[in-house]
């Protein structure tokens, strides 16, 4: 499809994170609905549990941030998206980023991977 449009891919970045880490990250997310401010019960907790730091209003957990919904989303990913990664890996285009590393390392790995691509 891309080739038909004259688009050539130089690299495909695959962000590798264990499923268990994704469940931990997503299921701990809390959101202030009015502003969209995002918190995490472990990694970025609000000053007062369950309340927005700015307004003091209650935080919510989105319905799609629960472990059961995420498990279904991960099943979809593994059955539908992972084969696409395999397709590009066979063509030598996939650069895998260990995305459960600290953000500084992830950024270094992204820029290094893109530096290797013919952009």
CSV table of N, CA and C in Angstrom, one decimal:
chain,number,residue,atom,x,y,z
A,1,UNK,N,0.8,-1.2,0.0
A,1,UNK,CA,0.0,0.0,0.0
A,1,UNK,C,0.9,1.3,0.0
A,2,UNK,N,1.9,1.3,0.8
A,2,UNK,CA,2.8,2.5,0.9
A,2,UNK,C,3.5,2.6,-0.4
A,3,UNK,N,4.0,1.5,-0.9
A,3,UNK,CA,4.8,1.5,-2.2
A,3,UNK,C,3.9,2.0,-3.3
A,4,UNK,N,2.7,1.6,-3.3
A,4,UNK,CA,1.8,2.1,-4.4
A,4,UNK,C,1.6,3.6,-4.4
A,5,UNK,N,1.8,4.2,-3.2
A,5,UNK,CA,1.7,5.7,-3.0
A,5,UNK,C,3.1,6.3,-3.2
A,6,UNK,N,4.1,5.5,-3.5
A,6,UNK,CA,5.5,6.1,-3.7
A,6,UNK,C,6.2,6.4,-2.4
A,7,UNK,N,5.8,5.7,-1.3
A,7,UNK,CA,6.4,6.0,0.0
A,7,UNK,C,7.3,4.8,0.3
A,8,UNK,N,8.6,5.2,0.6
A,8,UNK,CA,9.6,4.2,1.0
A,8,UNK,C,9.9,4.3,2.5
A,9,UNK,N,9.8,3.2,3.2
A,9,UNK,CA,10.2,3.2,4.6
A,9,UNK,C,11.7,2.9,4.7
A,10,UNK,N,12.3,3.7,5.6
A,10,UNK,CA,13.7,3.5,5.9
A,10,UNK,C,13.8,2.8,7.3
A,11,UNK,N,12.9,2.9,8.1
A,11,UNK,CA,13.0,2.2,9.4
A,11,UNK,C,11.6,2.1,10.0
A,12,UNK,N,11.4,1.1,10.8
A,12,UNK,CA,10.2,0.8,11.6
A,12,UNK,C,10.7,0.7,13.1
A,13,UNK,N,10.2,1.6,13.9
A,13,UNK,CA,10.5,1.5,15.4
A,13,UNK,C,9.5,0.6,16.1
A,14,UNK,N,10.0,-0.4,16.8
A,14,UNK,CA,9.2,-1.3,17.5
A,14,UNK,C,9.5,-1.1,19.0
A,15,UNK,N,8.5,-0.6,19.7
A,15,UNK,CA,8.7,-0.3,21.2
A,15,UNK,C,8.4,-1.5,22.0
A,16,UNK,N,9.4,-2.2,22.5
A,16,UNK,CA,9.2,-3.4,23.3
A,16,UNK,C,9.1,-3.2,24.8
A,17,UNK,N,7.9,-3.5,25.3
A,17,UNK,CA,7.6,-3.4,26.7
A,17,UNK,C,6.9,-4.7,27.1
A,18,UNK,N,7.3,-5.3,28.2
A,18,UNK,CA,6.6,-6.5,28.6
A,18,UNK,C,5.1,-6.2,28.9
A,19,UNK,N,4.3,-7.1,28.6
A,19,UNK,CA,2.8,-6.9,28.8
A,19,UNK,C,2.5,-6.6,30.3
A,20,UNK,N,3.2,-7.2,31.2
A,20,UNK,CA,3.0,-7.0,32.6
A,20,UNK,C,3.3,-5.5,33.0
A,21,UNK,N,4.3,-5.0,32.3
A,21,UNK,CA,4.7,-3.6,32.6
A,21,UNK,C,3.6,-2.6,32.0
A,22,UNK,N,3.1,-3.0,30.9
A,22,UNK,CA,2.0,-2.2,30.3
A,22,UNK,C,0.8,-2.2,31.2
A,23,UNK,N,0.4,-3.3,31.7
A,23,UNK,CA,-0.7,-3.4,32.6
A,23,UNK,C,-0.5,-2.6,33.8
A,24,UNK,N,0.7,-2.6,34.4
A,24,UNK,CA,1.0,-1.8,35.6
A,24,UNK,C,0.9,-0.3,35.2
A,25,UNK,N,1.5,0.1,34.1
A,25,UNK,CA,1.4,1.5,33.7
A,25,UNK,C,0.0,2.0,33.5
A,26,UNK,N,-0.7,1.3,32.7
A,26,UNK,CA,-2.1,1.7,32.3
A,26,UNK,C,-3.1,1.6,33.5
A,27,UNK,N,-3.0,0.6,34.2
A,27,UNK,CA,-4.0,0.4,35.3
A,27,UNK,C,-3.8,1.3,36.4
A,28,UNK,N,-2.6,2.0,36.5
A,28,UNK,CA,-2.4,2.9,37.6
A,28,UNK,C,-2.7,4.3,37.2
A,29,UNK,N,-3.1,4.6,36.0
A,29,UNK,CA,-3.3,5.9,35.5
A,29,UNK,C,-4.6,6.5,36.0
A,30,UNK,N,-4.6,7.7,36.4
A,30,UNK,CA,-5.7,8.5,36.9
A,30,UNK,C,-5.8,9.8,36.2
A,31,UNK,N,-7.0,10.3,35.9
A,31,UNK,CA,-7.1,11.5,35.0
A,31,UNK,C,-8.1,12.4,35.7
A,32,UNK,N,-7.8,13.7,35.5
A,32,UNK,CA,-8.7,14.8,35.9
A,32,UNK,C,-9.5,15.1,34.6
A,33,UNK,N,-10.8,14.7,34.6
A,33,UNK,CA,-11.6,14.8,33.4
A,33,UNK,C,-11.7,16.2,32.8
A,34,UNK,N,-11.8,17.2,33.6
A,34,UNK,CA,-12.0,18.6,33.0
A,34,UNK,C,-10.8,19.1,32.3
A,35,UNK,N,-9.6,18.8,32.8
A,35,UNK,CA,-8.4,19.4,32.3
A,35,UNK,C,-7.6,18.4,31.4
A,36,UNK,N,-7.8,17.1,31.7
A,36,UNK,CA,-7.0,16.1,31.0
A,36,UNK,C,-5.6,15.8,31.7
A,37,UNK,N,-5.4,16.5,32.9
A,37,UNK,CA,-4.2,16.2,33.6
A,37,UNK,C,-4.1,14.7,34.0
A,38,UNK,N,-3.0,14.1,33.9
A,38,UNK,CA,-2.8,12.7,34.1
A,38,UNK,C,-1.8,12.4,35.2
A,39,UNK,N,-2.2,11.5,36.1
A,39,UNK,CA,-1.4,11.1,37.2
A,39,UNK,C,-1.2,9.5,37.1
A,40,UNK,N,-0.3,9.0,38.0
A,40,UNK,CA,-0.2,7.6,38.1
A,40,UNK,C,0.0,7.3,39.6
A,41,UNK,N,-0.7,6.3,40.1
A,41,UNK,CA,-0.7,6.0,41.5
A,41,UNK,C,0.7,5.7,42.0
A,42,UNK,N,1.6,5.2,41.2
A,42,UNK,CA,3.0,4.9,41.6
A,42,UNK,C,4.0,5.9,41.1
A,43,UNK,N,4.0,6.1,39.8
A,43,UNK,CA,5.0,6.9,39.1
A,43,UNK,C,4.8,8.4,39.1
A,44,UNK,N,3.6,8.9,39.3
A,44,UNK,CA,3.3,10.3,39.3
A,44,UNK,C,2.1,10.5,40.1
A,45,UNK,N,2.2,10.2,41.4
A,45,UNK,CA,0.9,10.3,42.2
A,45,UNK,C,0.6,11.8,42.5
A,46,UNK,N,-0.7,12.1,42.7
A,46,UNK,CA,-1.1,13.4,43.0
A,46,UNK,C,-0.7,13.7,44.5
A,47,UNK,N,-0.7,15.0,44.9
A,47,UNK,CA,-0.3,15.3,46.2
A,47,UNK,C,-1.2,14.7,47.2
A,48,UNK,N,-2.5,14.7,46.9
A,48,UNK,CA,-3.5,14.1,47.8
A,48,UNK,C,-4.2,12.9,47.0
A,49,UNK,N,-4.1,11.7,47.5
A,49,UNK,CA,-4.6,10.6,46.8
A,49,UNK,C,-6.0,10.8,46.3
A,50,UNK,N,-6.2,10.5,45.0
A,50,UNK,CA,-7.5,10.6,44.3
A,50,UNK,C,-8.0,12.0,44.0
A,51,UNK,N,-7.1,13.0,44.2
A,51,UNK,CA,-7.6,14.4,43.9
A,51,UNK,C,-6.6,15.1,43.0
A,52,UNK,N,-7.1,16.0,42.1
A,52,UNK,CA,-6.3,16.8,41.2
A,52,UNK,C,-5.5,17.8,42.0
A,53,UNK,N,-4.2,17.9,41.7
A,53,UNK,CA,-3.3,18.8,42.4
A,53,UNK,C,-3.7,20.3,42.2
A,54,UNK,N,-4.3,20.7,41.1
A,54,UNK,CA,-4.7,22.1,40.9
A,54,UNK,C,-6.0,22.4,41.5
A,55,UNK,N,-7.0,21.6,41.2
A,55,UNK,CA,-8.4,22.0,41.6
A,55,UNK,C,-8.9,21.2,42.8
A,56,UNK,N,-8.3,20.1,43.2
A,56,UNK,CA,-8.7,19.3,44.3
A,56,UNK,C,-9.9,18.4,43.9
A,57,UNK,N,-10.3,18.5,42.7
A,57,UNK,CA,-11.5,17.7,42.2
A,57,UNK,C,-11.0,16.2,42.1
A,58,UNK,N,-12.0,15.3,42.1
A,58,UNK,CA,-11.7,13.9,42.1
A,58,UNK,C,-11.1,13.5,40.7
A,59,UNK,N,-10.2,12.5,40.8
A,59,UNK,CA,-9.6,11.9,39.6
A,59,UNK,C,-10.4,10.7,39.3
A,60,UNK,N,-10.4,10.3,38.1
A,60,UNK,CA,-11.1,9.0,37.7
A,60,UNK,C,-10.1,8.1,37.0
A,61,UNK,N,-10.5,6.8,37.0
A,61,UNK,CA,-9.8,5.8,36.2
A,61,UNK,C,-10.7,5.6,35.0
A,62,UNK,N,-10.2,5.8,33.8
A,62,UNK,CA,-11.0,5.6,32.6
A,62,UNK,C,-11.4,4.1,32.5
A,63,UNK,N,-12.5,3.9,31.9
A,63,UNK,CA,-13.0,2.5,31.8
A,63,UNK,C,-12.0,1.6,31.0
A,64,UNK,N,-11.3,2.2,30.0
A,64,UNK,CA,-10.4,1.4,29.2
A,64,UNK,C,-9.0,1.3,29.8
A,65,UNK,N,-8.8,1.8,31.0
A,65,UNK,CA,-7.6,1.7,31.7
A,65,UNK,C,-7.6,0.5,32.8
A,66,UNK,N,-8.6,-0.3,32.8
A,66,UNK,CA,-8.6,-1.4,33.7
A,66,UNK,C,-7.9,-2.6,33.1
A,67,UNK,N,-7.3,-3.5,34.0
A,67,UNK,CA,-6.5,-4.6,33.5
A,67,UNK,C,-7.3,-5.5,32.5
A,68,UNK,N,-8.5,-5.7,32.7
A,68,UNK,CA,-9.3,-6.6,31.9
A,68,UNK,C,-9.4,-6.1,30.4
A,69,UNK,N,-9.6,-4.8,30.3
A,69,UNK,CA,-9.7,-4.2,29.0
A,69,UNK,C,-8.4,-4.2,28.3
A,70,UNK,N,-7.3,-3.9,29.1
A,70,UNK,CA,-6.0,-3.9,28.5
A,70,UNK,C,-5.6,-5.3,28.0
A,71,UNK,N,-5.9,-6.3,28.8
A,71,UNK,CA,-5.6,-7.7,28.3
A,71,UNK,C,-6.2,-7.9,26.9
A,72,UNK,N,-7.4,-7.5,26.7
A,72,UNK,CA,-8.0,-7.7,25.4
A,72,UNK,C,-7.3,-6.9,24.3
A,73,UNK,N,-6.9,-5.7,24.7
A,73,UNK,CA,-6.2,-4.8,23.7
A,73,UNK,C,-4.8,-5.5,23.4
A,74,UNK,N,-4.2,-6.1,24.4
A,74,UNK,CA,-2.9,-6.7,24.1
A,74,UNK,C,-3.1,-8.0,23.3
A,75,UNK,N,-4.1,-8.7,23.5
A,75,UNK,CA,-4.4,-9.8,22.6
A,75,UNK,C,-4.6,-9.4,21.1
A,76,UNK,N,-5.3,-8.3,20.9
A,76,UNK,CA,-5.4,-7.7,19.6
A,76,UNK,C,-4.1,-7.3,19.0
A,77,UNK,N,-3.3,-6.7,19.8
A,77,UNK,CA,-1.9,-6.3,19.4
A,77,UNK,C,-1.1,-7.5,18.9
A,78,UNK,N,-1.1,-8.5,19.8
A,78,UNK,CA,-0.3,-9.7,19.4
A,78,UNK,C,-0.8,-10.5,18.2
A,79,UNK,N,-2.1,-10.4,18.0
A,79,UNK,CA,-2.6,-11.2,16.8
A,79,UNK,C,-2.6,-10.3,15.6
A,80,UNK,N,-2.7,-9.0,15.7
A,80,UNK,CA,-2.8,-8.2,14.4
A,80,UNK,C,-1.6,-7.3,14.1
A,81,UNK,N,-1.0,-6.7,15.2
A,81,UNK,CA,0.1,-5.8,14.9
A,81,UNK,C,1.4,-6.5,14.9
A,82,UNK,N,1.7,-7.4,15.8
A,82,UNK,CA,2.9,-8.1,15.8
A,82,UNK,C,3.3,-8.8,14.5
A,83,UNK,N,2.4,-9.4,13.7
A,83,UNK,CA,2.7,-9.9,12.4
A,83,UNK,C,3.3,-8.8,11.5
A,84,UNK,N,2.8,-7.6,11.6
A,84,UNK,CA,3.3,-6.5,10.8
A,84,UNK,C,4.7,-6.2,11.1
A,85,UNK,N,5.1,-6.2,12.4
A,85,UNK,CA,6.5,-6.0,12.8
A,85,UNK,C,7.3,-7.1,12.2
A,86,UNK,N,6.8,-8.4,12.2
A,86,UNK,CA,7.6,-9.5,11.7
A,86,UNK,C,7.8,-9.3,10.2
A,87,UNK,N,6.8,-8.8,9.5
A,87,UNK,CA,6.9,-8.5,8.0
A,87,UNK,C,8.1,-7.6,7.8
A,88,UNK,N,8.2,-6.5,8.5
A,88,UNK,CA,9.2,-5.5,8.3
A,88,UNK,C,10.6,-6.0,8.8
A,89,UNK,N,10.5,-6.8,9.9
A,89,UNK,CA,11.8,-7.4,10.4
A,89,UNK,C,12.5,-8.2,9.3
A,90,UNK,N,11.7,-9.0,8.6
A,90,UNK,CA,12.3,-9.8,7.5
A,90,UNK,C,12.9,-9.0,6.4
A,91,UNK,N,12.6,-7.7,6.3
A,91,UNK,CA,13.1,-6.8,5.4
A,91,UNK,C,14.3,-6.0,6.0
A,92,UNK,N,14.6,-6.2,7.2
A,92,UNK,CA,15.7,-5.6,7.9
A,92,UNK,C,15.4,-4.1,8.3
A,93,UNK,N,14.2,-3.8,8.4
A,93,UNK,CA,13.8,-2.4,8.7
A,93,UNK,C,13.5,-2.1,10.2
A,94,UNK,N,13.3,-3.2,11.0
A,94,UNK,CA,12.8,-2.9,12.4
A,94,UNK,C,14.0,-2.6,13.3
A,95,UNK,N,13.8,-1.6,14.0
A,95,UNK,CA,14.8,-1.2,15.1
A,95,UNK,C,14.0,-1.3,16.4
A,96,UNK,N,14.4,-2.2,17.2
A,96,UNK,CA,13.6,-2.5,18.5
A,96,UNK,C,14.2,-1.6,19.6
A,97,UNK,N,13.2,-0.9,20.2
A,97,UNK,CA,13.6,0.0,21.3
A,97,UNK,C,13.0,-0.6,22.6
A,98,UNK,N,13.9,-0.9,23.6
A,98,UNK,CA,13.5,-1.4,24.9
A,98,UNK,C,12.8,-0.2,25.7
A,99,UNK,N,11.5,-0.1,25.5
A,99,UNK,CA,10.8,1.0,26.0
A,99,UNK,C,10.4,1.0,27.5
A,100,UNK,N,10.9,0.0,28.2
A,100,UNK,CA,10.6,0.0,29.6
A,100,UNK,C,11.9,0.5,30.4
A,101,UNK,N,12.8,1.0,29.6
A,101,UNK,CA,14.0,1.6,30.2
A,101,UNK,C,13.7,3.0,30.7
A,102,UNK,N,14.5,3.7,31.4
A,102,UNK,CA,14.3,5.1,31.8
A,102,UNK,C,14.1,6.0,30.5
A,103,UNK,N,13.3,7.0,30.5
A,103,UNK,CA,13.0,7.8,29.4
A,103,UNK,C,14.2,8.4,28.7
A,104,UNK,N,15.2,8.7,29.4
A,104,UNK,CA,16.4,9.2,28.8
A,104,UNK,C,17.1,8.2,27.9
A,105,UNK,N,17.1,6.9,28.4
A,105,UNK,CA,17.7,5.9,27.6
A,105,UNK,C,16.8,5.6,26.4
A,106,UNK,N,15.5,5.6,26.5
A,106,UNK,CA,14.6,5.3,25.4
A,106,UNK,C,14.9,6.4,24.3
A,107,UNK,N,15.0,7.6,24.7
A,107,UNK,CA,15.2,8.7,23.8
A,107,UNK,C,16.5,8.5,23.0
A,108,UNK,N,17.6,8.2,23.8
A,108,UNK,CA,18.9,7.9,23.1
A,108,UNK,C,18.8,6.8,22.1
A,109,UNK,N,18.0,5.7,22.5
A,109,UNK,CA,17.9,4.6,21.6
A,109,UNK,C,17.1,5.0,20.3
A,110,UNK,N,16.1,5.8,20.5
A,110,UNK,CA,15.3,6.3,19.3
A,110,UNK,C,16.1,7.1,18.4
A,111,UNK,N,16.9,8.0,18.9
A,111,UNK,CA,17.7,8.9,18.1
A,111,UNK,C,18.8,8.1,17.4
A,112,UNK,N,19.4,7.1,18.1
A,112,UNK,CA,20.4,6.2,17.5
A,112,UNK,C,19.8,5.4,16.4
A,113,UNK,N,18.6,4.8,16.6
A,113,UNK,CA,17.9,4.0,15.6
A,113,UNK,C,17.6,4.8,14.4
A,114,UNK,N,17.1,6.0,14.6
A,114,UNK,CA,16.8,6.9,13.4
A,114,UNK,C,18.1,7.4,12.7
A,115,UNK,N,19.1,7.6,13.5
A,115,UNK,CA,20.4,7.9,12.9
A,115,UNK,C,21.0,6.9,12.0
A,116,UNK,N,20.6,5.6,12.2
A,116,UNK,CA,21.1,4.5,11.4
A,116,UNK,C,20.2,4.4,10.1
A,117,UNK,N,19.0,4.9,10.1
A,117,UNK,CA,18.1,4.8,9.0
A,117,UNK,C,18.5,5.8,7.9
A,118,UNK,N,18.2,5.5,6.7
A,118,UNK,CA,18.5,6.5,5.6
A,118,UNK,C,17.3,7.4,5.5
A,119,UNK,N,17.4,8.5,6.2
A,119,UNK,CA,16.2,9.4,6.2
A,119,UNK,C,16.5,10.6,5.3
